[in-house]
Short mmCIF file of C-alpha atoms and ligand atoms in Angstrom, two decimals:
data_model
loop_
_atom_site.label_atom_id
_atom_site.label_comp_id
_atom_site.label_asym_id
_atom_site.label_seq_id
_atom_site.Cartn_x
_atom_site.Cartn_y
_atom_site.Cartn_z
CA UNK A 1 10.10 154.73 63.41
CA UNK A 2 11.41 154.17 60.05
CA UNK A 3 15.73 152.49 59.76
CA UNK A 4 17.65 152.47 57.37
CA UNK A 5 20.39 149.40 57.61
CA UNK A 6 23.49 150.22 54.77
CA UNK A 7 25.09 146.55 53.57
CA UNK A 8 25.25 143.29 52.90
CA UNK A 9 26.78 141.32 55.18
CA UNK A 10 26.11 139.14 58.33
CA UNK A 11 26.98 142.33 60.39
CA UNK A 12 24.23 143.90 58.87
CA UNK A 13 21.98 141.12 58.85
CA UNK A 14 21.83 140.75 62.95
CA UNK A 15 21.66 144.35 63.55
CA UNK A 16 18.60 144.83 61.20
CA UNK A 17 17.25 141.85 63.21
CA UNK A 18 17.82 143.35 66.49
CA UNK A 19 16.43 146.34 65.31
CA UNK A 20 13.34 145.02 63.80
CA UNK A 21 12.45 143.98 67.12
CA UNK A 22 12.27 147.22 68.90
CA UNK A 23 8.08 147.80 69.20
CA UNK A 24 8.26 151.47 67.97
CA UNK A 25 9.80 150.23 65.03
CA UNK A 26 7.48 150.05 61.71
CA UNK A 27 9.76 149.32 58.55
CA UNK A 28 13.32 148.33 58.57
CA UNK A 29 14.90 148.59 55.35
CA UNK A 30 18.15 146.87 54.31
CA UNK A 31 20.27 148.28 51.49
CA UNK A 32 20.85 146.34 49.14
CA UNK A 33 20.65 143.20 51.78
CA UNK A 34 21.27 139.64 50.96
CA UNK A 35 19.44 136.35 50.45
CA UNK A 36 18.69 136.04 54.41
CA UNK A 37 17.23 140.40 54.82
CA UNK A 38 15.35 139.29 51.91
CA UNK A 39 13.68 136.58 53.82
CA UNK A 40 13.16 137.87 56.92
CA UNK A 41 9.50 139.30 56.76
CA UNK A 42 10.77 141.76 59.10
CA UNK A 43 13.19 143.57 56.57
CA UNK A 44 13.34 144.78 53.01
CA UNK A 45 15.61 144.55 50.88
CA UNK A 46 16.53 148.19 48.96
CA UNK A 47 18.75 147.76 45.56
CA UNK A 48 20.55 150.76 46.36
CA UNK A 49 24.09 150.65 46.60
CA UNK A 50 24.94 154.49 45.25
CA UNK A 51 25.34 157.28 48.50
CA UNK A 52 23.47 159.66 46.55
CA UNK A 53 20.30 157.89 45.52
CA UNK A 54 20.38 156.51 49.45
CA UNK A 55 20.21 159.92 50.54
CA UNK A 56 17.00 160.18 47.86
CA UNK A 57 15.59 157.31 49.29
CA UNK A 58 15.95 157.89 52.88
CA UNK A 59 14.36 161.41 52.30
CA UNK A 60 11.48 159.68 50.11
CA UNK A 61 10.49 157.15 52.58
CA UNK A 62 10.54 159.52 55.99
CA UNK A 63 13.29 157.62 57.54
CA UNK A 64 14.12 158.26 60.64
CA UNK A 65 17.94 156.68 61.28
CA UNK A 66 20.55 155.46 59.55
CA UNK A 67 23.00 153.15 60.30
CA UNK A 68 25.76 152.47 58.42
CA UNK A 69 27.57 148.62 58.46
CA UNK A 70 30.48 148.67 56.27
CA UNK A 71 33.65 150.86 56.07
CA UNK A 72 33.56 151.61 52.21
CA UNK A 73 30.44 153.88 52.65
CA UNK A 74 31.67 155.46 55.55
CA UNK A 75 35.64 155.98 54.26
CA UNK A 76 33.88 157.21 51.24
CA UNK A 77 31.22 159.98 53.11
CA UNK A 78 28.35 158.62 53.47
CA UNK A 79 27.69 159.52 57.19
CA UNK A 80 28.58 163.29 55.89
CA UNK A 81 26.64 163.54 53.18
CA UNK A 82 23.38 162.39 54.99
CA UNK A 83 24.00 164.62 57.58
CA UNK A 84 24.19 167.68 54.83
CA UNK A 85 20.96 166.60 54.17
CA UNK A 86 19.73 166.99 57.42
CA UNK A 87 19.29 162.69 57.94
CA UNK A 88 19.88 161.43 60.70
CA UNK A 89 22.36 158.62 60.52
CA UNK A 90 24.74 156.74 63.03
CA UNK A 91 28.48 156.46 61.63
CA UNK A 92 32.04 158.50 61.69
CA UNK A 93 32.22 161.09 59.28
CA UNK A 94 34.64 160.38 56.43
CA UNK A 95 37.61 162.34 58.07
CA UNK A 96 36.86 160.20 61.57
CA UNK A 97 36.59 157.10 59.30
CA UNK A 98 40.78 157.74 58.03
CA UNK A 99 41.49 155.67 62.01
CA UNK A 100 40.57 153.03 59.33
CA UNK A 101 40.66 154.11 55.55
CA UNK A 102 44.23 155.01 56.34
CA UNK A 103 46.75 152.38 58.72
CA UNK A 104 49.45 155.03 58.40
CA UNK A 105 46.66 157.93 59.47
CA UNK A 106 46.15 155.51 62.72
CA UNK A 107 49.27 154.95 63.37
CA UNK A 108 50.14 158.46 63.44
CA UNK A 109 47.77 159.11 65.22
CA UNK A 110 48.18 156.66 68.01
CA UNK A 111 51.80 157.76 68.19
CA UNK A 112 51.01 161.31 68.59
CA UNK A 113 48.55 160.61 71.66
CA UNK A 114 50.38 157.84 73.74
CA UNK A 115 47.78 154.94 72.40
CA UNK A 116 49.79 151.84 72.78
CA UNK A 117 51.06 150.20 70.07
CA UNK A 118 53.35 148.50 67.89
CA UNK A 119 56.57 150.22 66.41
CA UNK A 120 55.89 151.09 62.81
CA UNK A 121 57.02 152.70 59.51
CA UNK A 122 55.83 153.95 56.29
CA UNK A 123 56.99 153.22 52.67
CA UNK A 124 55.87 153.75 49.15
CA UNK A 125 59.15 152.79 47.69
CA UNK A 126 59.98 149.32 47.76
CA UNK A 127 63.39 149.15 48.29
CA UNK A 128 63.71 151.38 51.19
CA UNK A 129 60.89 148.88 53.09
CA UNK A 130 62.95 146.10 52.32
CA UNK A 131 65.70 147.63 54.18
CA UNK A 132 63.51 148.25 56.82
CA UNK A 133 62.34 144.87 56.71
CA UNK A 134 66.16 143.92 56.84
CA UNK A 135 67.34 145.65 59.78
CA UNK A 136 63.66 144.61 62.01
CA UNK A 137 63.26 141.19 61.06
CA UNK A 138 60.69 138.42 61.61
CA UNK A 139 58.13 137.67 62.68
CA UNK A 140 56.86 141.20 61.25
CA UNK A 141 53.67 142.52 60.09
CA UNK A 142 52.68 144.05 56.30
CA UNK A 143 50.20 146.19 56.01
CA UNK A 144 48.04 147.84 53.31
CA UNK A 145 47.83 151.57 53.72
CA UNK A 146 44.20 151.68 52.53
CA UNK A 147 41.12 149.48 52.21
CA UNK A 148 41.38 146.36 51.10
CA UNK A 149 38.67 144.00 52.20
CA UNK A 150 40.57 141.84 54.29
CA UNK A 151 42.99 141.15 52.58
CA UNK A 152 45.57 143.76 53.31
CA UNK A 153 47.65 142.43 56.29
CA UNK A 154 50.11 140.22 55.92
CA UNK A 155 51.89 138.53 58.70
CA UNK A 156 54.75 137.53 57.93
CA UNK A 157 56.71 134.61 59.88
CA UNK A 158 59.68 134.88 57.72
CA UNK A 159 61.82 137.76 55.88
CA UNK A 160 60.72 136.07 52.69
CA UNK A 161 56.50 136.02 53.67
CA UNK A 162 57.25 139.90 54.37
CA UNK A 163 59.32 140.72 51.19
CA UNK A 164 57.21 138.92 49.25
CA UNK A 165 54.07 140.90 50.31
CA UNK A 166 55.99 144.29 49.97
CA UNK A 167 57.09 143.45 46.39
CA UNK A 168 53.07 142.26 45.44
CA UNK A 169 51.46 145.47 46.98
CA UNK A 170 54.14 148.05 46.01
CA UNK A 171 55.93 146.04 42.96
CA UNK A 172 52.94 144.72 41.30
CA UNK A 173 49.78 146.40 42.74
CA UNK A 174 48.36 143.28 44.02
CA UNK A 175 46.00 145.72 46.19
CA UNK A 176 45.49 148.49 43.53
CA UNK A 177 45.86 152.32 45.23
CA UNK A 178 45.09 150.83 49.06
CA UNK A 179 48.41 148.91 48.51
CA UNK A 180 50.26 151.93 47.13
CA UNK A 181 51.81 153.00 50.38
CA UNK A 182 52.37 150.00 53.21
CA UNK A 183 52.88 150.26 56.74
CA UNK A 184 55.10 148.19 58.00
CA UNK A 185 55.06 147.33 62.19
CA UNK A 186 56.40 144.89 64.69
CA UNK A 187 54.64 141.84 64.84
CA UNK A 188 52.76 141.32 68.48
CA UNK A 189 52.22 137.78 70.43
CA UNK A 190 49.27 136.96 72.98
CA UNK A 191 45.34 137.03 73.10
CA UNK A 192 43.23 139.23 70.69
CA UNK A 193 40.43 140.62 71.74
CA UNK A 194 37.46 142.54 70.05
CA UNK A 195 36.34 146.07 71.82
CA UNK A 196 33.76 147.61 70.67
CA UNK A 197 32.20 151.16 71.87
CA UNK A 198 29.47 153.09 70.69
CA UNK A 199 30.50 157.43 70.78
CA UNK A 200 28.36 160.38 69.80
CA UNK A 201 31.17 162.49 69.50
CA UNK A 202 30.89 163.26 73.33
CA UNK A 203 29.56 160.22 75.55
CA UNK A 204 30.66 156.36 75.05
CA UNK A 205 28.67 153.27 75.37
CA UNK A 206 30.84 149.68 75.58
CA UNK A 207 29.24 147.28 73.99
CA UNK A 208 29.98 143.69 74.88
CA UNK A 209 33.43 142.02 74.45
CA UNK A 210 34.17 139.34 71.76
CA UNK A 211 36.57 137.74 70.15
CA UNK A 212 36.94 136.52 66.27
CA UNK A 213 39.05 133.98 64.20
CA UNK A 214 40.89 134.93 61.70
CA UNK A 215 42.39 132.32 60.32
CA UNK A 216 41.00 129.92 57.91
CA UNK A 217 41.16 126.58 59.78
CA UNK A 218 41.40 125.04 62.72
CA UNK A 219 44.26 125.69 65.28
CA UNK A 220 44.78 129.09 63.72
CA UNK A 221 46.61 127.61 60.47
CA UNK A 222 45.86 128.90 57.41
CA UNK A 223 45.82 132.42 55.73
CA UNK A 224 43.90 135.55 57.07
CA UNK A 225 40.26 135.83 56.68
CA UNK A 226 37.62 138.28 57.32
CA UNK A 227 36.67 136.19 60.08
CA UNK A 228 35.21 132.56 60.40
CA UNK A 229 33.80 132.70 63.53
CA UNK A 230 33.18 134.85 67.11
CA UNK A 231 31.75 134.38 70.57
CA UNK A 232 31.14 137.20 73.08
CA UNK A 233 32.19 137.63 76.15
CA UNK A 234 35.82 137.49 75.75
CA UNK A 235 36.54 135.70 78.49
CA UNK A 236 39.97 137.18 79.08
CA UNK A 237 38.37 140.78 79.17
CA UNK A 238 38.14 140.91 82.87
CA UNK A 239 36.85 144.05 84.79
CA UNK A 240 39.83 145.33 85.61
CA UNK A 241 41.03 144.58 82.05
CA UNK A 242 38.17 146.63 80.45
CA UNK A 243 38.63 149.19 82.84
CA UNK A 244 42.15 149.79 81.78
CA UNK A 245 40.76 149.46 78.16
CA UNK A 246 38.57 152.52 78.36
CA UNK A 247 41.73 154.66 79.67
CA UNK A 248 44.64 153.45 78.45
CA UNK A 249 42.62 153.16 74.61
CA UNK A 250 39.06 154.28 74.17
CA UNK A 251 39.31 157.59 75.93
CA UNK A 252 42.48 158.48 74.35
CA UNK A 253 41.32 157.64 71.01
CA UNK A 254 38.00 159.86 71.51
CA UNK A 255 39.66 162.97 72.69
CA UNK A 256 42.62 162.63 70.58
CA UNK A 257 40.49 162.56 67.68
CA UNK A 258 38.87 165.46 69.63
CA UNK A 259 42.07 167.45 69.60
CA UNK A 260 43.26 166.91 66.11
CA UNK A 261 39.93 168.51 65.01
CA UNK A 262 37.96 165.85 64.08
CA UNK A 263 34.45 164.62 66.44
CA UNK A 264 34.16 161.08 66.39
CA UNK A 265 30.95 159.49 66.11
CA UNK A 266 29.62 155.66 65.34
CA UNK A 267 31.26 152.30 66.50
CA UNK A 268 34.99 152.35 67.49
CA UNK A 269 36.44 149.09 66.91
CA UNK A 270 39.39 148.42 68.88
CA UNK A 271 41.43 145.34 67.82
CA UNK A 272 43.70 144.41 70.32
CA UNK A 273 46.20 142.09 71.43
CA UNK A 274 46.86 140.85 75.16
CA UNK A 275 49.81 139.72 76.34
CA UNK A 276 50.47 137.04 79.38
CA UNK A 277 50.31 138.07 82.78
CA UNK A 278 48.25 139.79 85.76
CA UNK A 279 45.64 142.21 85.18
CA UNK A 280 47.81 145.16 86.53
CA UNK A 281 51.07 144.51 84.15
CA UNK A 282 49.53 142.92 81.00
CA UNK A 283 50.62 145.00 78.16
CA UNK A 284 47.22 146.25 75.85
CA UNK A 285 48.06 147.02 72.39
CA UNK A 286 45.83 148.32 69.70
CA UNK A 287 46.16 146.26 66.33
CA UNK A 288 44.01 148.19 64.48
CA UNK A 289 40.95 150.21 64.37
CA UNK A 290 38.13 150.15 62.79
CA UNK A 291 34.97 152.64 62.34
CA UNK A 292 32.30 149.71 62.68
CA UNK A 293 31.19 146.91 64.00
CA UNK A 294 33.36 143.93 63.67
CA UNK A 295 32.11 141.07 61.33
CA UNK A 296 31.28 137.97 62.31
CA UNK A 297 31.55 139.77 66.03
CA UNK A 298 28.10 141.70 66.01
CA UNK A 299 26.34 138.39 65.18
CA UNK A 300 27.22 136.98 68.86
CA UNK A 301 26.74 140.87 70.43
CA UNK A 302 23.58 141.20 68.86
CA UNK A 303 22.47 137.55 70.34
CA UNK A 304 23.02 139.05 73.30
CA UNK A 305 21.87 142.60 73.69
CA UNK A 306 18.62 142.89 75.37
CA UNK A 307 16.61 146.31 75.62
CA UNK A 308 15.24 148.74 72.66
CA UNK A 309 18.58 149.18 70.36
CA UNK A 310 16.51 151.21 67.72
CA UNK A 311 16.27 153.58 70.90
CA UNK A 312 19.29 153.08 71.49
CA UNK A 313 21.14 153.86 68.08
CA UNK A 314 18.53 156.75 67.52
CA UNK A 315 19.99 158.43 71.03
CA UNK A 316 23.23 157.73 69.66
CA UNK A 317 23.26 159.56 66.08
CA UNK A 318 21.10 162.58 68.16
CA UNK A 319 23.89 163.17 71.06
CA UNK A 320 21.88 161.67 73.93
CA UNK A 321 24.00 158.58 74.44
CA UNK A 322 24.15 159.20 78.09
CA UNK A 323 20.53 158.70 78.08
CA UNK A 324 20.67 155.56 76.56
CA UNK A 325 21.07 151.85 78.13
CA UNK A 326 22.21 148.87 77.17
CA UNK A 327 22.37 145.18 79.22
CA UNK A 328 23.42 142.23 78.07
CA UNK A 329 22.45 139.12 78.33
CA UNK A 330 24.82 136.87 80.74
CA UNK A 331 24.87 133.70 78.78
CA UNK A 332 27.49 133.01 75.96
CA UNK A 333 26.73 133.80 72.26
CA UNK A 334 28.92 131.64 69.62
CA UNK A 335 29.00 132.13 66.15
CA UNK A 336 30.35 129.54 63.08
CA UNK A 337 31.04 131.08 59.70
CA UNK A 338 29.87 128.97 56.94
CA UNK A 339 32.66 129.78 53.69
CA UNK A 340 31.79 129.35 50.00
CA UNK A 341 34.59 127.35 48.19
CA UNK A 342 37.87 128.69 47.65
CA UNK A 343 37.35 131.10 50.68
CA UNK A 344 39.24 133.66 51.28
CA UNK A 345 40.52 133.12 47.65
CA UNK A 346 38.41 134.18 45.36
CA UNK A 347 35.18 132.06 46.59
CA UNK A 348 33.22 130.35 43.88
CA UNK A 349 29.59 131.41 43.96
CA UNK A 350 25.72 130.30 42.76
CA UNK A 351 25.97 126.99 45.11
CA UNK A 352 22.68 126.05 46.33
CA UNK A 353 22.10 126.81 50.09
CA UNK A 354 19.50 124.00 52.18
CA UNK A 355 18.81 123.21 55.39
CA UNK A 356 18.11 126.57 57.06
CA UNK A 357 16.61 125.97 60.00
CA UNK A 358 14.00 128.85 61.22
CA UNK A 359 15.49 131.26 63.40
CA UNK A 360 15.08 130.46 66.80
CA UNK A 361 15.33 132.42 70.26
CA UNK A 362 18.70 130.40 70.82
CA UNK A 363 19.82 129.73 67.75
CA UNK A 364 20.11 132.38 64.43
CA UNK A 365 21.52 131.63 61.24
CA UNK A 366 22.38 135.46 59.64
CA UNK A 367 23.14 135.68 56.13
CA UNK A 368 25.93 137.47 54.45
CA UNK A 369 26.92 136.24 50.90
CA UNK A 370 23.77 134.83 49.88
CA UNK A 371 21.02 135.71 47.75
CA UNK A 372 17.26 134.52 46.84
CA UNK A 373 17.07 133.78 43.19
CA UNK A 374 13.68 132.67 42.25
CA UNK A 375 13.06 131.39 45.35
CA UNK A 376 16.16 129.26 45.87
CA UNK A 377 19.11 130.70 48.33
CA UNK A 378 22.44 130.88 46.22
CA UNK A 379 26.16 131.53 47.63
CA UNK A 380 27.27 135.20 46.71
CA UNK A 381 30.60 135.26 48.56
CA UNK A 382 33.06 134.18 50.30
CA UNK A 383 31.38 134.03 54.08
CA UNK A 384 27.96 132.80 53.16
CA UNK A 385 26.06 132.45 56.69
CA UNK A 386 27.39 132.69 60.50
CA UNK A 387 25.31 130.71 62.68
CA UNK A 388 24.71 132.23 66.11
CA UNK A 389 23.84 130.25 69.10
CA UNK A 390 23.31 131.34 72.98
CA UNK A 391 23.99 128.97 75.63
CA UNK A 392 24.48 128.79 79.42
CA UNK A 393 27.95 127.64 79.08
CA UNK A 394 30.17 127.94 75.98
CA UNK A 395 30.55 124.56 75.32
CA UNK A 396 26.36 124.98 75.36
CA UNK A 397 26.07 126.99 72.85
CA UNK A 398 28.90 125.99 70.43
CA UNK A 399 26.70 122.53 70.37
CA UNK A 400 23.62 124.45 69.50
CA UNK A 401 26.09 126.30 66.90
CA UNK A 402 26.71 123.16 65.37
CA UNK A 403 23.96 121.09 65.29
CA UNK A 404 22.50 123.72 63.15
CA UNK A 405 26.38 124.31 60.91
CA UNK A 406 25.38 120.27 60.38
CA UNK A 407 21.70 120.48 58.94
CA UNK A 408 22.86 123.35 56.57
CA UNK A 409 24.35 121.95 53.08
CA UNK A 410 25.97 123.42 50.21
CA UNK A 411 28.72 122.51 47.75
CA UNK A 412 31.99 123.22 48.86
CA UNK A 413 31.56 124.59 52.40
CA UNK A 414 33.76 124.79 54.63
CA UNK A 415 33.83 125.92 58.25
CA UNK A 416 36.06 125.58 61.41
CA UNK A 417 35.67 123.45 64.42
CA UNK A 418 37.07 125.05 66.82
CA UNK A 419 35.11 127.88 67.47
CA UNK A 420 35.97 129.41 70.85
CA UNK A 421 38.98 127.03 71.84
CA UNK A 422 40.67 129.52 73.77
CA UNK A 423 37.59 130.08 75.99
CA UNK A 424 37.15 126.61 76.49
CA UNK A 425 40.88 125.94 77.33
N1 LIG B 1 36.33 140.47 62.32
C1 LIG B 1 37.24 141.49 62.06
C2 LIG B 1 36.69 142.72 61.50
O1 LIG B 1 35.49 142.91 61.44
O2 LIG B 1 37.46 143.59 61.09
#
């Protein structure tokens, strides 16, 4: 069986990896990859970035799935336009994909089916959201209509953080056309958690819990990033917990989606937050979704899936997900985002990357913004490598984590220490 893995990123690094390991898997081909796919003798690297010559090269090469990483390809139609072509491929379709190409499209939509969340409102014209701003008050929470990489969500402690964001994404198009409309939503306190399910369009597959880190440094200070850092399980996930998930979010979200038309298939990303409390009365609250895997979270869930995913992914994009399985392995999986300098500003790149250790069975360093350069690893972006450890306790494997985060150098990296505090609490 041929795969086709679309991205760059550390996301798309472990899942090519997990894949590659599946035994009736021949050729797994990352496109366009990054320094780490490109040194994995496993993978190859493809320099295709365009949906249209992917399409060409998937039909070329006989490949048998697809599965697409990031949210640009999918917001943009890439999971529809293989399909046209009769390729298989595991994704949403671009109109499933709006639950994240459009905050104002999920909100809506949450709204209309009884999905718990935040109170919200929509504005393209700045001075009627800084009334609303006004009359709600802070702590609130700024958001980017569209896509934005990151870095559209702003939130805002004071009434001056929020104005201030409304006045750069609708004033001065600080986002371009994803910051030309911003919802605007009450700000919510407590534990996030990751949940993550796999759908085709009619059957659902959880895939383990996690939990990511926003924020740039340690103790949560700092602005937003994509993400420095994960660990699955979420401890505070308990049975009864993800039970309630599934039906108070994931079901309605599937048949929702059902009922307004549109069949949703790929990874549904639930981000939500958790407030204080028993398991019965806790309030669950979706944050956001997203169409795909979280990043840096599928470096940890791929640590610990065990089984045949290519199997399982091909069942997926064919219907059959309810003749696929899934276990996962019971230890903890922790992963440390190494940043470039200036991270998440805009992160200075062509650093030289050392110190690599080999991948290991407890202990994987996945690549996302670097890239081999006549034979020399260079920084690309802003999150340059996440390194993934298991280990029998959590404390276990965030020393594994770390020994490895201290043999790796390059100029201006930076990193938190405080991977999976709350779990260790
Ligand atoms: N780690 C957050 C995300 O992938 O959106």
């Amino acid at each position: 069986m041929k795969v086709l893995v679309i991205g760059n990123g550390g996301r798309e690094h472990a899942i090519a990896w997990r894949i590659a390991q599946s035994a009736q898997v021949s050729d797994v081909f990352v496109a366009p990859g990054n320094g780490g796919t490109a040194l994995d003798p496993l993978l190859k690297n493809v320099a295709i970035t365009n949906l249209d010559e992917l399409a060409a090269f998937a039909k070329k090469e006989g490949i048998d799935l697809t599965v697409v990483g990031p949210e640009a390809p999918l917001a943009a139609g890439v999971v529809d336009l293989f399909r046209e072509q009769g390729l298989a491929v595991f994704g949403p379709t671009k109109a499933a994909a709006q639950l994240e190409s459009s905050k104002d499209f999920a909100k809506a939509f949450m709204v209309r089916h009884n999905i718990p969340t935040s109170a919200y409102a929509t504005f393209t014209l700045p001075e009627e959201a800084h009334a609303y701003i006004n009359e709600q008050g802070a702590p609130i929470v700024v958001k980017a209509d569209g896509l934005a990489a990151g870095k559209g969500v702003v939130v805002a402690q004071t009434l001056q953080e929020a104005h201030d964001a409304v006045d750069a994404m609708l004033g001065d198009g600080s986002l371009g056309a994803a910051g030309a409309r911003v919802v605007i939503e009450g700000f919510l306190a407590g534990e996030e958690a990751s949940f993550i399910v796999m759908c085709d369009g009619k059957n659902v597959l959880p895939m383990a819990t996690s939990q990511d880190h926003k924020r740039q440094l340690d103790n949560d200070q700092g602005p937003n990033t994509g993400g420095m850092g994960a660990y699955s399980p979420a401890p505070i996930v308990s049975d009864r917990l993800h039970e309630r998930i599934m039906q108070e979010v994931i079901y309605p979200t599937i048949q929702g989606m059902e009922k307004d038309g549109i069949t949703f298939t790929g990874f549904l990303y639930a981000g939500l937050m958790i407030d204080d409390g028993n398991d019965e009365e806790r309030s669950i609250k979706v944050l956001e979704f997203n169409c795909r895997m979280g990043d840096p979270e599928t470096q940890p869930i791929m640590m610990r899936l065990q089984g045949d995913y290519a199997d399982t992914l091909l069942k997926a994009a064919q219907g059959k997900l309810d003749q696929a399985s899934i276990s996962w392995d019971p230890r903890t999986a922790l992963g440390v985002v190494m940043a470039s300098y200036n991270y998440p500003g805009t992160p200075r790149t062509g650093d030289v990357i050392t110190g690599i250790p080999a991948a290991q069975k407890e202990c994987v360093t996945f690549h996302a913004g670097s890239t081999l350069q006549d034979n020399q690893l260079l920084t690309s972006g802003g999150r340059v490598l996440c390194v993934t450890a298991l280990g029998d306790t959590v404390q276990q494997a965030r020393e594994t984590a770390y020994a490895t985060v201290k043999q790796i150098k390059f100029d201006g990296q930076q990193y938190r220490s405080d991977i999976a505090w709350r779990a260790l609490k």
